[in-house]
Short mmCIF file of C-alpha atoms and ligand atoms in Angstrom, two decimals:
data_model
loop_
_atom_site.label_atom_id
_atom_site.label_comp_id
_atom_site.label_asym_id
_atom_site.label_seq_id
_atom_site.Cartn_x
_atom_site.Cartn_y
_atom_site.Cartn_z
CA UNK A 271 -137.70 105.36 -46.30
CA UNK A 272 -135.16 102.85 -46.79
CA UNK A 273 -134.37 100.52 -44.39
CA UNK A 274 -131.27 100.89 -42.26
CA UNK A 275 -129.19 97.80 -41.22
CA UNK A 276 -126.33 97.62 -38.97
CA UNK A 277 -123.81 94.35 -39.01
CA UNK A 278 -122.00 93.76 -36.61
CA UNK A 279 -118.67 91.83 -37.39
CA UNK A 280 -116.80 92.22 -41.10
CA UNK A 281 -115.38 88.86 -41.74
CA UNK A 282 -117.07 86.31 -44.50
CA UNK A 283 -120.58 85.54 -42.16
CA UNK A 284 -121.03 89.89 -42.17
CA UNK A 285 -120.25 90.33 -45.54
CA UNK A 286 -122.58 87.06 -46.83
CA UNK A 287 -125.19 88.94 -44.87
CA UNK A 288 -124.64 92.42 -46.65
CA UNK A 289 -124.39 90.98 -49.76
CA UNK A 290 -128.11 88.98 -49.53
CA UNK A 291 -129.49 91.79 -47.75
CA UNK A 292 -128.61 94.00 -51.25
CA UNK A 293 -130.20 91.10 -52.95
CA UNK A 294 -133.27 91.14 -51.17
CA UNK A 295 -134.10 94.65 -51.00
CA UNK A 296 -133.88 98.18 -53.56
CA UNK A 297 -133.80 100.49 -50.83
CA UNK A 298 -131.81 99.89 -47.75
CA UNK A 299 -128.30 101.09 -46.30
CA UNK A 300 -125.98 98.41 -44.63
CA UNK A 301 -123.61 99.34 -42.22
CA UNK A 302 -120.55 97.05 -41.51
CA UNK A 303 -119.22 97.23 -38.24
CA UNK A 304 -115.82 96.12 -37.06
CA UNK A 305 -113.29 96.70 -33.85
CA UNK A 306 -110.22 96.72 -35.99
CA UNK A 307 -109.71 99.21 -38.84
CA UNK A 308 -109.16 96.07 -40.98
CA UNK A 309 -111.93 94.42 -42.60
CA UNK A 310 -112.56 90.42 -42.86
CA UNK A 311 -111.93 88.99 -39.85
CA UNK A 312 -111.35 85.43 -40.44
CA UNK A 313 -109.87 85.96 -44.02
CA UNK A 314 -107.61 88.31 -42.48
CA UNK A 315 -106.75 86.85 -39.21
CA UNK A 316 -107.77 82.90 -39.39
CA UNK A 317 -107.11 81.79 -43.12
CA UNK A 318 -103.63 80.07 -43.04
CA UNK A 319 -100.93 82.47 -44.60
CA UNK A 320 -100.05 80.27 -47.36
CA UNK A 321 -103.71 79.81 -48.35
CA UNK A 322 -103.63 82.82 -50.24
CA UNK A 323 -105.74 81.49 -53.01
CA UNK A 324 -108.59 81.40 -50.13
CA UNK A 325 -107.78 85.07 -48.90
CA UNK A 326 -109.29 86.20 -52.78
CA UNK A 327 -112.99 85.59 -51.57
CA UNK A 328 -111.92 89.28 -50.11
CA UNK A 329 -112.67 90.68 -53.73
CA UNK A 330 -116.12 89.33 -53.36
CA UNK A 331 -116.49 91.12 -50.15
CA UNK A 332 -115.04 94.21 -51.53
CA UNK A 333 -117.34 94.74 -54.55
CA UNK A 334 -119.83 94.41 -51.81
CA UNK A 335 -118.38 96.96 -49.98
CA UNK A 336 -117.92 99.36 -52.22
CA UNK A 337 -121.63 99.95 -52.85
CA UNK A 338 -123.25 102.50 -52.53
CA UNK A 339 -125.17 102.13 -50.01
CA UNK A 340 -122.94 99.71 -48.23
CA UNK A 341 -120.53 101.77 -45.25
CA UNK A 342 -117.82 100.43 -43.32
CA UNK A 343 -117.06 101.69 -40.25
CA UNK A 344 -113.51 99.80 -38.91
CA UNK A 345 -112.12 100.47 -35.66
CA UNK A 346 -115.53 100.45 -33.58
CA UNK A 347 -115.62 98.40 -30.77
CA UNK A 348 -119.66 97.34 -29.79
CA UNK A 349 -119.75 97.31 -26.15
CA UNK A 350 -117.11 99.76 -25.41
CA UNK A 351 -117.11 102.36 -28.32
CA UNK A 352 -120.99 101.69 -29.35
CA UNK A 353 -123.79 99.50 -27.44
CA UNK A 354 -126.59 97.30 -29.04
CA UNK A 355 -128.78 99.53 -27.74
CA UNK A 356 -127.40 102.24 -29.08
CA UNK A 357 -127.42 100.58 -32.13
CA UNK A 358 -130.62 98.90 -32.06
CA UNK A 359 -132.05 102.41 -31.32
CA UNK A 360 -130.30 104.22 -34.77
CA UNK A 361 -130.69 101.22 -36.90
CA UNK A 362 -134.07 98.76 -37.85
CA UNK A 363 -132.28 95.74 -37.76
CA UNK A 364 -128.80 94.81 -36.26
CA UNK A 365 -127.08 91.45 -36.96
CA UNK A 366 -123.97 89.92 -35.20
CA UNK A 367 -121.16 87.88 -37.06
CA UNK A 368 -118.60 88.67 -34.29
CA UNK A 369 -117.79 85.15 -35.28
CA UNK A 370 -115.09 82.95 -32.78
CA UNK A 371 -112.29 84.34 -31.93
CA UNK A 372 -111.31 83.28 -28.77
CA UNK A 373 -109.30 80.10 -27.66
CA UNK A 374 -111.12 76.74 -26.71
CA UNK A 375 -108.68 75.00 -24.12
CA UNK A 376 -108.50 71.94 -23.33
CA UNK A 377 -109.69 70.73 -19.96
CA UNK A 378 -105.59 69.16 -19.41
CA UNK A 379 -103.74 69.25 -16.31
CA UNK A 380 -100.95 72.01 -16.84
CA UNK A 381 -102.73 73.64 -19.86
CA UNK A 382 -101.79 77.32 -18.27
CA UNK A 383 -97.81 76.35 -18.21
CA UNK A 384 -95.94 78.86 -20.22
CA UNK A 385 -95.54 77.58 -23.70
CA UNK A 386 -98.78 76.27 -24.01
CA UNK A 387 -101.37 78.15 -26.60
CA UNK A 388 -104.48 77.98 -27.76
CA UNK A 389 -105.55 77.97 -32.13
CA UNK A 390 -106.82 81.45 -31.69
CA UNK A 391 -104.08 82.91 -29.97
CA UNK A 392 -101.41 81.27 -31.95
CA UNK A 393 -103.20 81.51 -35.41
CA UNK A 394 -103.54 85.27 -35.15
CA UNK A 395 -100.20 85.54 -34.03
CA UNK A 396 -98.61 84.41 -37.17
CA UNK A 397 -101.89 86.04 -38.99
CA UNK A 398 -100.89 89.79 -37.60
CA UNK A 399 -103.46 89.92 -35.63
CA UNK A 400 -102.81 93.45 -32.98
CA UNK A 401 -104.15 91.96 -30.03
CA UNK A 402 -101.32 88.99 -30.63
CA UNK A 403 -98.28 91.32 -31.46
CA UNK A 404 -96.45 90.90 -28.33
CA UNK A 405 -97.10 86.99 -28.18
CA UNK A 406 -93.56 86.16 -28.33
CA UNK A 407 -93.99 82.07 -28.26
CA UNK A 408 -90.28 80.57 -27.58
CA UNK A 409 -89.72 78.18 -31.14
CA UNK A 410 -86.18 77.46 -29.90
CA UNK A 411 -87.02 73.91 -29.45
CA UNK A 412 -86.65 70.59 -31.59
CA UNK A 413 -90.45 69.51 -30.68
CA UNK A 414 -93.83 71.07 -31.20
CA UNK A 415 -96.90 69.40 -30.32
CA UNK A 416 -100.25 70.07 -31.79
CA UNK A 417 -103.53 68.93 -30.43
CA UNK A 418 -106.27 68.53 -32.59
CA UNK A 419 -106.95 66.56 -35.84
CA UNK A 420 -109.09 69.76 -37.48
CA UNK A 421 -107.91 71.71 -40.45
CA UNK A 422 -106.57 74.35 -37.78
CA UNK A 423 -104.00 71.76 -36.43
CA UNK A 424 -102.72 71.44 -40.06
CA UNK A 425 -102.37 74.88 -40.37
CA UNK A 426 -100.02 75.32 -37.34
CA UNK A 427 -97.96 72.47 -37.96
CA UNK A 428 -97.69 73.00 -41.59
CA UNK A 429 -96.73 76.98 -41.01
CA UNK A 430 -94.25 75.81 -38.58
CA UNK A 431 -91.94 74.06 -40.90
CA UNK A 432 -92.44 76.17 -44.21
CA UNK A 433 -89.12 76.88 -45.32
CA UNK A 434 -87.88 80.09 -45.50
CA UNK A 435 -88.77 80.31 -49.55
CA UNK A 436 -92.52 79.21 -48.93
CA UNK A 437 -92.82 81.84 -45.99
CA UNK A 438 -91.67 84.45 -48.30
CA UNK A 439 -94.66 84.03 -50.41
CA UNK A 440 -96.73 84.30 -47.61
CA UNK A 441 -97.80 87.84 -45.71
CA UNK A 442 -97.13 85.93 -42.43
CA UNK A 443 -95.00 89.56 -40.29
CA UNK A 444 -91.41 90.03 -40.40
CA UNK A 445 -91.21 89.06 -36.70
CA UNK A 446 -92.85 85.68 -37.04
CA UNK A 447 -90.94 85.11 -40.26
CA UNK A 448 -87.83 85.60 -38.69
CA UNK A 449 -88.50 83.03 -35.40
CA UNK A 450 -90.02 80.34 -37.40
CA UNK A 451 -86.73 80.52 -39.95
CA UNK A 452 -84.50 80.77 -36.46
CA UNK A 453 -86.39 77.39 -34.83
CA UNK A 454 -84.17 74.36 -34.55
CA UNK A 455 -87.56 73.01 -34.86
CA UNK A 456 -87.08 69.17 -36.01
CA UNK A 457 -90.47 67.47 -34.93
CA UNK A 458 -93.93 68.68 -34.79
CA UNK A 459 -96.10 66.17 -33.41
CA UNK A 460 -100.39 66.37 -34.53
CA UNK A 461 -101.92 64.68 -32.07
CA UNK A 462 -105.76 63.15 -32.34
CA UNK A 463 -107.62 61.98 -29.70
CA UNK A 464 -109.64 59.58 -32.01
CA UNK A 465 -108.50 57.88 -35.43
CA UNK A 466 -108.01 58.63 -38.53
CA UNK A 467 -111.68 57.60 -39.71
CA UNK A 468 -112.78 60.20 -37.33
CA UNK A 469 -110.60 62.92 -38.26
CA UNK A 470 -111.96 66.33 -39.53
CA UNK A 471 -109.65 67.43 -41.25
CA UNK A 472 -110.16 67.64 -45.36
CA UNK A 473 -108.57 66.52 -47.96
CA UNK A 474 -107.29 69.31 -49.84
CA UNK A 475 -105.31 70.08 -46.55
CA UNK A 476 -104.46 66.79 -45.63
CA UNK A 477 -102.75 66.19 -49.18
CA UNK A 478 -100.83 69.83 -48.80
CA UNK A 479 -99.28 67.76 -45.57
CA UNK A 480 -97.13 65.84 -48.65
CA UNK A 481 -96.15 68.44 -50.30
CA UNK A 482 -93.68 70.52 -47.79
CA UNK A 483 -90.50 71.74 -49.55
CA UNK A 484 -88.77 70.87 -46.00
CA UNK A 485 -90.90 68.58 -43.96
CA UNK A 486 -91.86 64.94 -44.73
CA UNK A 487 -95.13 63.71 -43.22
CA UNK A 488 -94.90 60.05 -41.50
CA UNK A 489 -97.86 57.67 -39.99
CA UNK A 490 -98.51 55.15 -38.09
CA UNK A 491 -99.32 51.88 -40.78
CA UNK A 492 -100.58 50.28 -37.65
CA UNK A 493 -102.96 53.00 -36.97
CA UNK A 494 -104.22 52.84 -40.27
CA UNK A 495 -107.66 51.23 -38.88
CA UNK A 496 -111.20 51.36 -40.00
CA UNK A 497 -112.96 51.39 -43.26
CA UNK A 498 -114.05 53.98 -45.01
CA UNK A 499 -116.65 51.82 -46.56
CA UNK A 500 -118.68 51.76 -43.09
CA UNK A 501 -119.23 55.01 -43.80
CA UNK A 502 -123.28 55.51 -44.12
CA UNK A 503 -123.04 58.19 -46.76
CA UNK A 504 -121.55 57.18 -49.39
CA UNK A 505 -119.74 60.35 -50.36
CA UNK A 506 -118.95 60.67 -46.86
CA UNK A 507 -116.99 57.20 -47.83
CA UNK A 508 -115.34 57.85 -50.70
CA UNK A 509 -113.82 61.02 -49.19
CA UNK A 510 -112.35 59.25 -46.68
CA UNK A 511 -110.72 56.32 -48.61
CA UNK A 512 -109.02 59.55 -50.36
CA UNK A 513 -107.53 60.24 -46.74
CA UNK A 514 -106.88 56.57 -46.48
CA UNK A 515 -104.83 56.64 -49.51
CA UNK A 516 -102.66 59.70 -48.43
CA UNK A 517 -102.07 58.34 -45.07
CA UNK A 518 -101.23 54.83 -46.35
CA UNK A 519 -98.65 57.11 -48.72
CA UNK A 520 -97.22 58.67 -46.02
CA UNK A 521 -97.22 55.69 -43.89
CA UNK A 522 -94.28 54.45 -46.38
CA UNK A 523 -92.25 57.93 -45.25
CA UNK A 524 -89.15 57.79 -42.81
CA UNK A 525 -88.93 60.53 -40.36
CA UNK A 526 -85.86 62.69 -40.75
CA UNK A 527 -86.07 62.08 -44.70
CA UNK A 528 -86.63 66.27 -44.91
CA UNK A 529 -84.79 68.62 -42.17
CA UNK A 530 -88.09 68.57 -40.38
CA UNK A 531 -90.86 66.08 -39.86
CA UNK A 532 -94.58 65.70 -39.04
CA UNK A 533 -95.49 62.97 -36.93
CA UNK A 534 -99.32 61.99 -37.35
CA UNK A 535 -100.36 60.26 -34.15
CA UNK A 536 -103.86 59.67 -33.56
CA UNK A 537 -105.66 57.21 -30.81
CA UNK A 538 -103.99 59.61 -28.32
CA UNK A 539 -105.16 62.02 -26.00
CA UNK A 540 -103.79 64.60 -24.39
CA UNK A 541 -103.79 64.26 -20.30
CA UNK A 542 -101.27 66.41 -18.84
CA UNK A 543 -98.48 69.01 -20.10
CA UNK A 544 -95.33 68.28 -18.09
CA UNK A 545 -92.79 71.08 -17.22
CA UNK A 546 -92.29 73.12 -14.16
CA UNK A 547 -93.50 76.41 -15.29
CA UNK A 548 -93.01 76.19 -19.01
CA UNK A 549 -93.72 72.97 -20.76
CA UNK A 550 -91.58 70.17 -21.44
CA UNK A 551 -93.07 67.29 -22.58
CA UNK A 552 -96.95 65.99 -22.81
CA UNK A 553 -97.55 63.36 -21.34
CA UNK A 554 -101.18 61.31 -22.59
CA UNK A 555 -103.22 58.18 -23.28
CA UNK A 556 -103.36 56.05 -25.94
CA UNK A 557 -107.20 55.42 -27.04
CA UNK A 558 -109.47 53.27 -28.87
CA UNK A 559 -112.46 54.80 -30.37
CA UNK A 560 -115.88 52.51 -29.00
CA UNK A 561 -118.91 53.77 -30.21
CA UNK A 562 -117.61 56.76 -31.93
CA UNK A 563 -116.26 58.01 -28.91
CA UNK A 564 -112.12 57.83 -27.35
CA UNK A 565 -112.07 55.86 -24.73
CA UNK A 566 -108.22 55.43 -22.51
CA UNK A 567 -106.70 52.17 -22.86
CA UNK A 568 -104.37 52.97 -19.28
CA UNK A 569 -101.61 52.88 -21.56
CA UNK A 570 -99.45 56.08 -21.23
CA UNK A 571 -96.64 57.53 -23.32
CA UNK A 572 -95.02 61.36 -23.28
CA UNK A 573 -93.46 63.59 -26.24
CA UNK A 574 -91.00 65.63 -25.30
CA UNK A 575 -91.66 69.12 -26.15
CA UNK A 576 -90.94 72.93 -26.16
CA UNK A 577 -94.43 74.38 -27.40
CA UNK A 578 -97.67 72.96 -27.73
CA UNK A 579 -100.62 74.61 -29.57
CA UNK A 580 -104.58 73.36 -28.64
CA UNK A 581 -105.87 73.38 -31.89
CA UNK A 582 -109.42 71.63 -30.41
CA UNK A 583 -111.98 74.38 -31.71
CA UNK A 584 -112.67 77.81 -31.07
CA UNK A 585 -115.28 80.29 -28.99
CA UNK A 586 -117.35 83.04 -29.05
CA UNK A 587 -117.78 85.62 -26.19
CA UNK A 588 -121.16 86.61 -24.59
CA UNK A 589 -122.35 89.91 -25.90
CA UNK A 590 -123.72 92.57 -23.79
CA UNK A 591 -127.59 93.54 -24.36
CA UNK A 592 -127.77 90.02 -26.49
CA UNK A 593 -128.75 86.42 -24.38
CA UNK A 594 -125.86 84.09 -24.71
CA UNK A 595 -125.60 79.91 -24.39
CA UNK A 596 -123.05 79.04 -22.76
CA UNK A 597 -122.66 75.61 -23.17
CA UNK A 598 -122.25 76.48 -27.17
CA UNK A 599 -121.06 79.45 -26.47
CA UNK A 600 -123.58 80.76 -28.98
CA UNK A 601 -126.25 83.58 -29.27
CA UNK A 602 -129.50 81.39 -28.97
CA UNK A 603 -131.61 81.93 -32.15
CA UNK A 604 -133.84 80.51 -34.32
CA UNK A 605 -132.07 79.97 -37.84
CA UNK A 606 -130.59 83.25 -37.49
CA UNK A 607 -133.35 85.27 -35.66
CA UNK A 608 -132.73 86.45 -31.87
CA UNK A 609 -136.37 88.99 -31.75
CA UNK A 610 -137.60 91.14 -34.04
CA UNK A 611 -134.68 93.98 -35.04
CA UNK A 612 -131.92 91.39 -33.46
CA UNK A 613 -130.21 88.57 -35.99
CA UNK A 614 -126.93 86.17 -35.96
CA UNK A 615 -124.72 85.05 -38.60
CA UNK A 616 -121.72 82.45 -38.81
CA UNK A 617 -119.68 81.12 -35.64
CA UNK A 618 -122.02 82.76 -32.73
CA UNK A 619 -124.34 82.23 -34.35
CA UNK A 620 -124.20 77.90 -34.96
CA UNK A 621 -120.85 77.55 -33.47
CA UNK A 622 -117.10 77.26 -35.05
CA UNK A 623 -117.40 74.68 -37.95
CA UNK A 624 -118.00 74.79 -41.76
CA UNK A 625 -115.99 76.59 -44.59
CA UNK A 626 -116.14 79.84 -45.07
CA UNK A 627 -119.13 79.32 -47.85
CA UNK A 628 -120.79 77.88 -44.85
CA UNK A 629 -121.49 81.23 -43.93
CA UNK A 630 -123.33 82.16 -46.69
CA UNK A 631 -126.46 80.92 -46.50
CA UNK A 632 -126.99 82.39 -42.71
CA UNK A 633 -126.85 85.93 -44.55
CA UNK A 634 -129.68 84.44 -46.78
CA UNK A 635 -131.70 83.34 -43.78
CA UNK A 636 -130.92 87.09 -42.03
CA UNK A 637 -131.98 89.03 -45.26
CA UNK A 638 -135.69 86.35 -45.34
CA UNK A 639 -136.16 87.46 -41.68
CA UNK A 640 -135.20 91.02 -41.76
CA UNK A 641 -137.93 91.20 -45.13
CA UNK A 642 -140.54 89.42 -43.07
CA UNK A 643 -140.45 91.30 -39.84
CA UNK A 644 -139.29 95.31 -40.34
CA UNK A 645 -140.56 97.67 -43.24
CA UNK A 646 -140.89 100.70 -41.72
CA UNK A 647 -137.35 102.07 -42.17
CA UNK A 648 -136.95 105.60 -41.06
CA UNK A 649 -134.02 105.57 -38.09
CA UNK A 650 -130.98 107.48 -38.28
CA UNK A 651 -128.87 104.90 -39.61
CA UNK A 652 -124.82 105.31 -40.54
CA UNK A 653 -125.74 109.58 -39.93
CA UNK A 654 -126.70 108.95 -36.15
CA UNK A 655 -124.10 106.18 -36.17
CA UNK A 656 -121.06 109.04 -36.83
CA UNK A 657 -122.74 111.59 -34.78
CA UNK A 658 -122.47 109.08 -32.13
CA UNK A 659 -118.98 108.26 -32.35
CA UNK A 660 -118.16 112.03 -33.20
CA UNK A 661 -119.36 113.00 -29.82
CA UNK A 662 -117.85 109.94 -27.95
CA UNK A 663 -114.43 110.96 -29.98
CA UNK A 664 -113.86 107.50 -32.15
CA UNK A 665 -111.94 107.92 -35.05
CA UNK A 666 -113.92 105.27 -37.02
CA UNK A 667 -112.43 103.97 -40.46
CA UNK A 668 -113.75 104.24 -43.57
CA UNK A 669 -113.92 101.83 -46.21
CA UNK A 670 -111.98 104.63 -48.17
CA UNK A 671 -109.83 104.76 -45.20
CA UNK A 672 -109.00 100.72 -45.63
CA UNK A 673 -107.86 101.04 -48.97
CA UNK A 674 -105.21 103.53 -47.81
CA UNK A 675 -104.23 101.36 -45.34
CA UNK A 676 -104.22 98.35 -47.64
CA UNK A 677 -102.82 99.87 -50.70
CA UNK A 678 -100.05 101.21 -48.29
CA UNK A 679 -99.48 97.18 -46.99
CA UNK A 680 -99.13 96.05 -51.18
CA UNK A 681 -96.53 99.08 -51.54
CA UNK A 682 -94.29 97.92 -48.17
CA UNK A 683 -94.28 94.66 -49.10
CA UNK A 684 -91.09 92.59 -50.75
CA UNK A 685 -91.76 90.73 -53.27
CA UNK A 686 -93.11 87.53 -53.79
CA UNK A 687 -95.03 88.26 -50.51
CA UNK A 688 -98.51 89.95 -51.20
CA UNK A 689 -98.41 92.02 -48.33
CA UNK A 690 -96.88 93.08 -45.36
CA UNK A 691 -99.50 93.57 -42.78
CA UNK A 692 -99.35 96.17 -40.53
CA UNK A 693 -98.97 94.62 -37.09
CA UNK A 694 -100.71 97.80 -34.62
CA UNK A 695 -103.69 99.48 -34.66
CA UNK A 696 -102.05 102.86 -34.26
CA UNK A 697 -99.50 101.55 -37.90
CA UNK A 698 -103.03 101.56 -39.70
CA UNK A 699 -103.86 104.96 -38.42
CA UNK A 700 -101.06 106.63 -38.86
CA UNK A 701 -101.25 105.96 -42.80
CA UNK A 702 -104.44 108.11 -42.82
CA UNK A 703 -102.92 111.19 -40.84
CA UNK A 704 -100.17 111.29 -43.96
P1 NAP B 891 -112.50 71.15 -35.68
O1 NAP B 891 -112.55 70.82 -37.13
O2 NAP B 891 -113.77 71.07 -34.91
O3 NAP B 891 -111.42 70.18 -35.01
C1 NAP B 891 -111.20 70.17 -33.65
C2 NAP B 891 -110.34 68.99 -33.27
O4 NAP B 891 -110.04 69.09 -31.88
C3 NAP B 891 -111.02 67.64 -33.46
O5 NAP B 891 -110.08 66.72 -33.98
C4 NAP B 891 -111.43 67.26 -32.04
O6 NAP B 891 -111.47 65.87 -31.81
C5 NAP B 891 -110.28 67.84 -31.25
N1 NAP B 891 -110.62 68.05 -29.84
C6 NAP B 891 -111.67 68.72 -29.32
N2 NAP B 891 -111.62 68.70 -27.97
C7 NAP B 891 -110.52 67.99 -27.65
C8 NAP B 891 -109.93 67.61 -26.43
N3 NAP B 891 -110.46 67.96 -25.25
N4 NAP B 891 -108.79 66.88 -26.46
C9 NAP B 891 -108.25 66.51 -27.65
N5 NAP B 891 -108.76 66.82 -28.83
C10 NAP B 891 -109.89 67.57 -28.84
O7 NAP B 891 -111.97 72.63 -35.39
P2 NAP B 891 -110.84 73.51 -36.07
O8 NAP B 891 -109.71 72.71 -36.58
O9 NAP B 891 -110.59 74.57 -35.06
O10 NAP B 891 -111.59 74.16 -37.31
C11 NAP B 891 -112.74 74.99 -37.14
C12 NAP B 891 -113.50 75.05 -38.47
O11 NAP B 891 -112.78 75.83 -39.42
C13 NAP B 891 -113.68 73.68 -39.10
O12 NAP B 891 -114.95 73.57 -39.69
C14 NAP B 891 -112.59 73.65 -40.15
O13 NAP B 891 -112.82 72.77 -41.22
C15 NAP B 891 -112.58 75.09 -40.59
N6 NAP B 891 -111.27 75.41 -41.20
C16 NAP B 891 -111.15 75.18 -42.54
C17 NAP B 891 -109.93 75.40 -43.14
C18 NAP B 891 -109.80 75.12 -44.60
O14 NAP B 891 -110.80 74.88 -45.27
N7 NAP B 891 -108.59 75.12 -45.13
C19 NAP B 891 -108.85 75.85 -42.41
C20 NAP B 891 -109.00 76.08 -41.04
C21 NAP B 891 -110.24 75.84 -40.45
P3 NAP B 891 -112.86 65.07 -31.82
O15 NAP B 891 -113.25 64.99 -33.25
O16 NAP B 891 -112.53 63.81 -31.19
O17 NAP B 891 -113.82 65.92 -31.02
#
């Protein structure tokens, strides 16, 4: 009897999974899982738009999908469409990769005023993302403020001031497209709360930050402090004195040299968003880092500013049926295993950090569990799965039923974009009723 798993979640962590559980067993059916009729996740919905050299680890995924004994069922919600115990009851093992999706804010004064966003919200605005459609952020303003110093604060800033040649090689929708070429946007502001030693962002993306067809990127050469060389690993070290030697180049650039410009400020952090009801300004404290750690000098200074964007990390919601930490805002587990039949992979299950190889070897660790604890096989699997959701009335979505959808995104889109995402649920599904 071959052994039937259920994932949970089809973005890079569900897809590593699938792919080692094929590895690691002859006979055994996979079931992919997702609420949207779009598979991915992440790739779809997090990966920067003009990363779309990144976005190809989706052919990986998709010669893993296209198995044979690999399903997908897209536009199945768990907790509202299907439980985990109805799933743990029709399949021997079920693993979550629900991933992050949800905004981290920061604890500011004024963080709700209107105008304010959070990395997940904002990112999957621009990204297509259905839940985001009616976002409507107001870019008619000269300043844009983005807190963070991780890879996601590049991202925003640097999709902000892509001219309107760069977005057109991107699959970023027609009406984001249309209000980030309509922003008077001069300024964006990327704001750290520690320095430039301490900054997480890498260097591939950093470097990008010099190569903007309409934005220069300017530093601080008085902020330029630390040494690399401290650094206890050394490759740790020599990574950073790469960052060093961008942000000494861009220390020599004059803001207002392009149309727009990106302002790296770290040693500041954020204390209050100023405004009535919709921001105006941010107002925070310049730092020094003791120990590691920002500490507030009681020196003060505000940006003036029409949007700001928390790009400080991201979170995972509890699950229903499955224990939840909420301090980490993770599924407790050890290295992947919640009890016997129950796994985790990627953000919920270590938190939202890494690459998206990072995710790989969680699928690894699943597949070593799963082959240690259950050999039985013998549940319903993806048959009890659709009688389920027959009864109950979902109109899941097949992996068949993707490539309709996506080969009908390639057709509407104008070239040199590589797609043109549909931006509702009920867009997707009416493609398969043609
Ligand atoms: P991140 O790398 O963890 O960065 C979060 C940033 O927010 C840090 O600079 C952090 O500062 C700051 N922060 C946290 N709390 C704050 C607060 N209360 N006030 C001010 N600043 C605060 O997270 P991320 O940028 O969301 O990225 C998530 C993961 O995805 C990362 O592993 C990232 O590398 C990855 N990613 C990769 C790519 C890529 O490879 N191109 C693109 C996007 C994302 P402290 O360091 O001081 O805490």
């Amino acid at each position: 009897m071959s052994i039937k798993v259920a994932i949970v979640g089809s973005g890079p962590a569900g897809y590593y999974t699938a792919d080692a559980l094929l590895k690691k067993f002859d006979d055994i059916e996979v079931d992919v899982i997702d609420r949207l009729p779009t598979p991915y996740g992440l790739i779809r919905f997090g990966v920067a738009p003009d990363h779309q050299n990144t976005k190809k680890i989706m052919n990986a995924f998709e010669k893993t999908a296209m198995k044979d004994n690999v399903a997908y069922y897209g536009n199945v919600e768990l907790s509202k469409d299907v439980s985990l115990e109805e799933l743990r009851a029709l399949y021997d093992a079920v693993v979550l990769s629900t991933g992050a999706g949800n905004d981290r804010m920061a604890p500011i004064e004024g963080i709700e005023k209107k105008g304010v966003y959070g990395s997940a919200t904002f990112v999957n605005w621009y990204n297509a993302h259905p839940d985001q459609r009616n976002l409507d952020p107001d870019l008619d303003t000269e300043s844009a403020v983005v807190i963070g110093n991780g890879n996601v604060a590049l991202d925003v800033a640097r999709v902000l001031v892509r001219s309107d040649e760069e977005i057109a090689e991107t699959d970023i929708p027609d009406h984001v497209a249309e209000k980030i070429r309509k922003s008077p946007l001069k300024n964006v502001y990327i704001v750290g709360r520690r320095g430039p030693l301490e900054a997480k962002f890498t260097n591939a993306e950093f470097r990008e930050l010099g190569h903007l067809e309409n934005c220069v990127t300017v530093a601080e050469a008085d902020q330029i402090v630390g040494d690399p060389s401290d650094l206890e690993d050394e490759r740790e070290a020599r990574i950073k004195e790469k960052s060093f030697e961008l942000l000494r180049q861009y220390a020599e650039n004059k803001p207002g040299e392009k149309d727009k410009t990106i302002h790296l400020k770290f040693f500041s952090s954020p204390v209050e968003i100023l405004g009535d009801d919709t921001v105006e300004g941010i107002k925070l404290e310049k730092t020094e880092v003791k120990d590691g750690k920002a500490v507030g000098t009681g020196e003060f200074f505000e940006i003036p500013c029409g949007l700001v964007v928390a790009a400080i990390g991201y979170r995972s919601l509890p699950i229903d049926g499955a224990p939840f930490e909420e301090k980490s805002h993770t599924i407790p587990n050890e290295d992947g295993r919640v009890e016997k039949g129950l796994y985790v992979a990627g953000w919920i299950k270590r938190g939202p950090s890494g690459v998206i190889s990072t995710n790989r070897p969680d699928g690894v660790a699943v597949a070593e569990h799963v082959a240690k604890e259950i050999s039985d096989g013998g549940k319903d699997g993806g048959k009890g799965l659709e009688a389920l959701l027959k009864e109950k009335g979902v109109r899941f979505v097949s992996f068949e039923d993707w490539k309709k959808i996506e080969k009908a995104e390639f057709d509407a889109a104008a070239d040199p974009a590589p797609r043109k995402k549909f931006v509702t649920v009920e867009d997707m599904l009416a493609v398969l009723e043609q």
